[in-house]
mmCIF file of C-alpha atoms in Angstrom:
data_model
loop_
_atom_site.group_PDB
_atom_site.id
_atom_site.type_symbol
_atom_site.label_atom_id
_atom_site.label_comp_id
_atom_site.label_asym_id
_atom_site.label_seq_id
_atom_site.Cartn_x
_atom_site.Cartn_y
_atom_site.Cartn_z
ATOM 1 C CA UNK A 1 0.000 0.000 0.000
ATOM 2 C CA UNK A 2 1.416 3.429 -0.910
ATOM 3 C CA UNK A 3 2.554 5.529 2.023
ATOM 4 C CA UNK A 4 3.628 9.053 2.815
ATOM 5 C CA UNK A 5 7.226 8.918 4.020
ATOM 6 C CA UNK A 6 8.973 11.492 6.173
ATOM 7 C CA UNK A 7 12.566 12.161 7.162
ATOM 8 C CA UNK A 8 14.075 12.561 9.629
ATOM 9 C CA UNK A 9 12.037 10.665 12.195
ATOM 10 C CA UNK A 10 13.604 12.708 14.967
ATOM 11 C CA UNK A 11 15.691 15.873 14.881
ATOM 12 C CA UNK A 12 17.253 17.713 17.781
ATOM 13 C CA UNK A 13 18.368 21.274 17.134
ATOM 14 C CA UNK A 14 19.500 24.359 18.967
ATOM 15 C CA UNK A 15 17.210 27.374 19.224
ATOM 16 C CA UNK A 16 17.785 29.730 16.312
ATOM 17 C CA UNK A 17 18.939 27.043 13.909
ATOM 18 C CA UNK A 18 17.244 26.284 10.610
ATOM 19 C CA UNK A 19 15.498 22.957 10.157
ATOM 20 C CA UNK A 20 14.218 21.261 7.029
ATOM 21 C CA UNK A 21 11.737 18.417 7.299
ATOM 22 C CA UNK A 22 11.220 16.270 4.239
ATOM 23 C CA UNK A 23 8.256 14.366 2.945
ATOM 24 C CA UNK A 24 7.539 12.182 -0.042
ATOM 25 C CA UNK A 25 3.780 12.220 -0.676
ATOM 26 C CA UNK A 26 1.911 9.401 -2.369
ATOM 27 C CA UNK A 27 2.807 9.588 -6.036
ATOM 28 C CA UNK A 28 -0.581 10.297 -7.640
ATOM 29 C CA UNK A 29 -1.697 12.764 -4.987
ATOM 30 C CA UNK A 30 -1.984 16.433 -5.867
ATOM 31 C CA UNK A 31 -2.598 18.079 -2.501
ATOM 32 C CA UNK A 32 -0.021 18.260 0.242
ATOM 33 C CA UNK A 33 -0.196 19.392 3.827
ATOM 34 C CA UNK A 34 1.792 19.942 6.971
ATOM 35 C CA UNK A 35 0.227 19.502 10.369
ATOM 36 C CA UNK A 36 1.863 19.619 13.773
ATOM 37 C CA UNK A 37 1.070 18.067 17.134
ATOM 38 C CA UNK A 38 2.574 19.369 20.339
ATOM 39 C CA UNK A 39 3.000 16.506 22.812
ATOM 40 C CA UNK A 40 -0.306 15.530 24.361
ATOM 41 C CA UNK A 41 -2.310 18.013 22.314
ATOM 42 C CA UNK A 42 -4.469 17.945 19.212
ATOM 43 C CA UNK A 43 -3.300 17.904 15.627
ATOM 44 C CA UNK A 44 -3.119 21.425 14.169
ATOM 45 C CA UNK A 45 -3.186 22.489 10.530
ATOM 46 C CA UNK A 46 -0.187 24.456 9.294
ATOM 47 C CA UNK A 47 -0.413 24.724 5.516
ATOM 48 C CA UNK A 48 -1.856 23.215 2.370
ATOM 49 C CA UNK A 49 -0.113 23.197 -1.005
ATOM 50 C CA UNK A 50 -1.457 22.618 -4.473
ATOM 51 C CA UNK A 51 -0.209 23.341 -7.967
ATOM 52 C CA UNK A 52 3.126 24.570 -6.617
ATOM 53 C CA UNK A 53 1.714 27.199 -4.352
ATOM 54 C CA UNK A 54 0.278 27.576 -0.887
ATOM 55 C CA UNK A 55 -3.503 27.173 -0.905
ATOM 56 C CA UNK A 56 -4.142 27.992 2.712
ATOM 57 C CA UNK A 57 -2.143 28.560 5.873
ATOM 58 C CA UNK A 58 -2.921 28.930 9.547
ATOM 59 C CA UNK A 59 -1.900 31.632 11.992
ATOM 60 C CA UNK A 60 0.854 29.297 13.215
ATOM 61 C CA UNK A 61 2.487 29.361 9.769
ATOM 62 C CA UNK A 62 4.259 32.691 10.124
ATOM 63 C CA UNK A 63 7.253 34.115 8.257
ATOM 64 C CA UNK A 64 9.589 31.631 9.933
ATOM 65 C CA UNK A 65 7.945 28.789 8.021
ATOM 66 C CA UNK A 66 8.124 27.995 4.342
ATOM 67 C CA UNK A 67 7.235 25.054 2.131
ATOM 68 C CA UNK A 68 8.630 23.927 -1.156
ATOM 69 C CA UNK A 69 8.281 21.176 -3.692
ATOM 70 C CA UNK A 70 11.822 21.243 -5.088
ATOM 71 C CA UNK A 71 11.310 18.332 -7.470
ATOM 72 C CA UNK A 72 8.564 15.962 -8.570
ATOM 73 C CA UNK A 73 8.575 13.908 -5.403
ATOM 74 C CA UNK A 74 9.708 15.812 -2.311
ATOM 75 C CA UNK A 75 7.716 18.278 -0.248
ATOM 76 C CA UNK A 76 9.640 20.160 2.421
ATOM 77 C CA UNK A 77 8.890 22.285 5.462
ATOM 78 C CA UNK A 78 11.560 24.756 6.502
ATOM 79 C CA UNK A 79 11.672 26.515 9.824
ATOM 80 C CA UNK A 80 14.094 29.382 9.446
ATOM 81 C CA UNK A 81 15.000 30.143 13.047
ATOM 82 C CA UNK A 82 13.624 27.589 15.455
ATOM 83 C CA UNK A 83 12.106 28.511 18.794
ATOM 84 C CA UNK A 84 11.536 26.341 21.846
ATOM 85 C CA UNK A 85 7.803 26.316 21.130
ATOM 86 C CA UNK A 86 8.406 24.778 17.715
ATOM 87 C CA UNK A 87 9.121 21.480 19.477
ATOM 88 C CA UNK A 88 6.416 19.138 18.217
ATOM 89 C CA UNK A 89 5.653 16.212 15.949
ATOM 90 C CA UNK A 90 5.270 17.415 12.384
ATOM 91 C CA UNK A 91 3.066 15.326 10.128
ATOM 92 C CA UNK A 92 3.082 15.562 6.376
ATOM 93 C CA UNK A 93 -0.093 14.445 4.600
ATOM 94 C CA UNK A 94 -1.309 14.138 1.057
ATOM 95 C CA UNK A 95 -4.620 13.578 -0.670
ATOM 96 C CA UNK A 96 -5.834 12.775 -4.142
ATOM 97 C CA UNK A 97 -8.501 15.441 -4.037
ATOM 98 C CA UNK A 98 -9.163 18.502 -1.933
ATOM 99 C CA UNK A 99 -12.168 18.747 0.296
ATOM 100 C CA UNK A 100 -13.817 15.494 1.210
ATOM 101 C CA UNK A 101 -11.023 13.142 0.269
ATOM 102 C CA UNK A 102 -9.046 11.086 2.751
ATOM 103 C CA UNK A 103 -5.820 12.574 4.044
ATOM 104 C CA UNK A 104 -2.963 10.100 4.303
ATOM 105 C CA UNK A 105 -0.517 10.988 7.050
ATOM 106 C CA UNK A 106 3.154 10.178 7.253
ATOM 107 C CA UNK A 107 4.714 8.741 10.414
ATOM 108 C CA UNK A 108 5.838 12.166 11.512
ATOM 109 C CA UNK A 109 9.083 13.970 12.268
ATOM 110 C CA UNK A 110 9.683 14.743 15.904
ATOM 111 C CA UNK A 111 11.438 18.081 16.319
ATOM 112 C CA UNK A 112 13.080 18.916 19.618
ATOM 113 C CA UNK A 113 14.400 22.457 20.023
ATOM 114 C CA UNK A 114 16.844 22.979 22.896
ATOM 115 C CA UNK B 1 -12.749 29.901 11.786
ATOM 116 C CA UNK B 2 -14.078 26.463 12.533
ATOM 117 C CA UNK B 3 -14.302 25.452 16.182
ATOM 118 C CA UNK B 4 -14.472 21.758 17.073
ATOM 119 C CA UNK B 5 -15.256 20.532 20.571
ATOM 120 C CA UNK B 6 -14.776 16.879 21.513
ATOM 121 C CA UNK B 7 -16.054 15.036 24.595
ATOM 122 C CA UNK B 8 -15.157 13.251 26.724
ATOM 123 C CA UNK B 9 -11.423 13.832 27.028
ATOM 124 C CA UNK B 10 -10.966 10.407 28.606
ATOM 125 C CA UNK B 11 -13.155 7.313 28.439
ATOM 126 C CA UNK B 12 -12.622 4.067 30.274
ATOM 127 C CA UNK B 13 -14.723 0.988 29.450
ATOM 128 C CA UNK B 14 -14.697 -2.733 30.072
ATOM 129 C CA UNK B 15 -13.985 -5.052 27.192
ATOM 130 C CA UNK B 16 -17.198 -5.784 25.347
ATOM 131 C CA UNK B 17 -18.890 -2.517 26.316
ATOM 132 C CA UNK B 18 -19.751 0.229 23.863
ATOM 133 C CA UNK B 19 -17.944 3.564 23.646
ATOM 134 C CA UNK B 20 -19.360 6.822 22.327
ATOM 135 C CA UNK B 21 -17.391 9.973 21.572
ATOM 136 C CA UNK B 22 -19.087 13.204 20.530
ATOM 137 C CA UNK B 23 -17.982 16.254 18.612
ATOM 138 C CA UNK B 24 -19.641 19.551 17.855
ATOM 139 C CA UNK B 25 -18.604 22.054 15.223
ATOM 140 C CA UNK B 26 -19.431 25.641 14.445
ATOM 141 C CA UNK B 27 -19.390 26.130 10.666
ATOM 142 C CA UNK B 28 -22.637 25.004 9.022
ATOM 143 C CA UNK B 29 -20.837 24.804 5.647
ATOM 144 C CA UNK B 30 -18.632 21.964 6.889
ATOM 145 C CA UNK B 31 -19.059 18.932 4.690
ATOM 146 C CA UNK B 32 -16.674 16.159 5.701
ATOM 147 C CA UNK B 33 -16.222 14.553 9.097
ATOM 148 C CA UNK B 34 -13.465 11.954 9.556
ATOM 149 C CA UNK B 35 -12.456 10.127 12.708
ATOM 150 C CA UNK B 36 -8.836 9.239 13.351
ATOM 151 C CA UNK B 37 -7.262 6.739 15.714
ATOM 152 C CA UNK B 38 -3.797 7.522 16.989
ATOM 153 C CA UNK B 39 -1.703 5.027 18.901
ATOM 154 C CA UNK B 40 1.150 6.268 21.042
ATOM 155 C CA UNK B 41 3.906 7.779 18.907
ATOM 156 C CA UNK B 42 2.168 6.861 15.660
ATOM 157 C CA UNK B 43 0.467 8.725 12.851
ATOM 158 C CA UNK B 44 -3.279 9.449 12.918
ATOM 159 C CA UNK B 45 -5.093 6.769 10.935
ATOM 160 C CA UNK B 46 -8.515 7.208 9.416
ATOM 161 C CA UNK B 47 -11.008 4.738 10.832
ATOM 162 C CA UNK B 48 -14.264 6.048 9.431
ATOM 163 C CA UNK B 49 -15.616 9.172 7.793
ATOM 164 C CA UNK B 50 -18.950 10.638 6.842
ATOM 165 C CA UNK B 51 -20.003 13.254 4.363
ATOM 166 C CA UNK B 52 -22.691 15.839 4.845
ATOM 167 C CA UNK B 53 -25.253 14.146 2.626
ATOM 168 C CA UNK B 54 -25.336 11.055 4.849
ATOM 169 C CA UNK B 55 -26.724 10.713 8.391
ATOM 170 C CA UNK B 56 -25.088 7.474 9.472
ATOM 171 C CA UNK B 57 -22.353 5.141 8.322
ATOM 172 C CA UNK B 58 -21.261 1.817 9.743
ATOM 173 C CA UNK B 59 -18.171 -0.331 9.287
ATOM 174 C CA UNK B 60 -18.235 -3.508 11.353
ATOM 175 C CA UNK B 61 -17.936 -2.450 15.016
ATOM 176 C CA UNK B 62 -17.562 1.233 14.222
ATOM 177 C CA UNK B 63 -20.295 3.676 13.284
ATOM 178 C CA UNK B 64 -20.561 7.422 12.878
ATOM 179 C CA UNK B 65 -23.728 9.493 13.072
ATOM 180 C CA UNK B 66 -24.118 13.064 11.861
ATOM 181 C CA UNK B 67 -26.731 15.621 12.825
ATOM 182 C CA UNK B 68 -26.208 18.606 10.549
ATOM 183 C CA UNK B 69 -28.991 20.640 12.081
ATOM 184 C CA UNK B 70 -27.468 20.409 15.539
ATOM 185 C CA UNK B 71 -23.923 20.463 14.141
ATOM 186 C CA UNK B 72 -22.683 17.421 15.955
ATOM 187 C CA UNK B 73 -21.425 13.973 15.057
ATOM 188 C CA UNK B 74 -20.525 10.943 17.098
ATOM 189 C CA UNK B 75 -18.314 7.882 16.942
ATOM 190 C CA UNK B 76 -19.758 4.636 18.245
ATOM 191 C CA UNK B 77 -17.583 1.599 18.933
ATOM 192 C CA UNK B 78 -19.387 -1.590 19.920
ATOM 193 C CA UNK B 79 -17.939 -4.733 21.509
ATOM 194 C CA UNK B 80 -14.774 -2.896 22.458
ATOM 195 C CA UNK B 81 -11.487 -4.782 22.606
ATOM 196 C CA UNK B 82 -8.215 -3.900 24.383
ATOM 197 C CA UNK B 83 -6.639 -3.104 20.994
ATOM 198 C CA UNK B 84 -9.193 -0.305 20.588
ATOM 199 C CA UNK B 85 -7.296 1.566 23.318
ATOM 200 C CA UNK B 86 -5.860 4.710 21.703
ATOM 201 C CA UNK B 87 -6.510 8.431 21.278
ATOM 202 C CA UNK B 88 -9.417 9.182 18.968
ATOM 203 C CA UNK B 89 -9.709 12.506 17.164
ATOM 204 C CA UNK B 90 -12.666 13.868 15.304
ATOM 205 C CA UNK B 91 -12.007 16.330 12.513
ATOM 206 C CA UNK B 92 -14.021 18.670 10.344
ATOM 207 C CA UNK B 93 -13.441 19.932 6.839
ATOM 208 C CA UNK B 94 -14.831 23.410 6.380
ATOM 209 C CA UNK B 95 -15.961 23.082 2.788
ATOM 210 C CA UNK B 96 -15.950 25.866 0.245
ATOM 211 C CA UNK B 97 -12.442 26.747 -0.918
ATOM 212 C CA UNK B 98 -10.797 25.065 2.055
ATOM 213 C CA UNK B 99 -8.210 22.850 0.350
ATOM 214 C CA UNK B 100 -8.391 19.817 2.580
ATOM 215 C CA UNK B 101 -7.744 21.723 5.787
ATOM 216 C CA UNK B 102 -9.007 19.688 8.711
ATOM 217 C CA UNK B 103 -9.763 21.159 12.105
ATOM 218 C CA UNK B 104 -9.268 18.539 14.803
ATOM 219 C CA UNK B 105 -10.957 18.056 18.128
ATOM 220 C CA UNK B 106 -8.919 17.829 21.305
ATOM 221 C CA UNK B 107 -8.917 14.043 21.338
ATOM 222 C CA UNK B 108 -10.369 11.314 23.551
ATOM 223 C CA UNK B 109 -8.131 8.845 25.345
ATOM 224 C CA UNK B 110 -10.023 5.542 25.208
ATOM 225 C CA UNK B 111 -8.919 2.784 27.554
ATOM 226 C CA UNK B 112 -10.500 -0.650 27.202
ATOM 227 C CA UNK B 113 -9.893 -2.846 30.241
ATOM 228 C CA UNK B 114 -9.714 -6.607 29.669
#
């Protein structure tokens, strides 16, 4: 069964450093997303991406965040200057359609900012 | 924006009992209502979903009911088993031009005692 894959599974970084989280969505999917989950809390939407541009973003997705699809397979989330409160599990997801289609989540990348 | 409330936050049942988790939402244009199961340290996995033109959907021991007028939907698990123990999240898709953005509830920790 096709899966969304994410790397790294865990990254530890110092406050102020840049971090790039990588995702390979399911190959025939057109819509890509990043969500985050702070430990013990709910899953929160960060950004959606379609046709090589951001479709929608939340208030969390400020100027420190950016997304990119540098080639035909990868989808990346960059945090320019990490803060302690960026520590969370970051889930990439993809879907075949927007709206009422199933989102397929990756296993997540745990980011720890010290 | 969409506001999703989920209750209860924790639910403890004996094996074989039924479990019911409820969610309310605020945006009457919402049109897609998935439920996710998340085991510790794992990705959210879709277990059942319902669309706004349907009132009830069942898949073996799991069912979801939707009341659009009252803006609430519920997850029903019958004949619970210890392997049903996990965190369950409801989610809502806002519809319109929302490109697959899901707003999640706070989660319910379900514990099934053998």
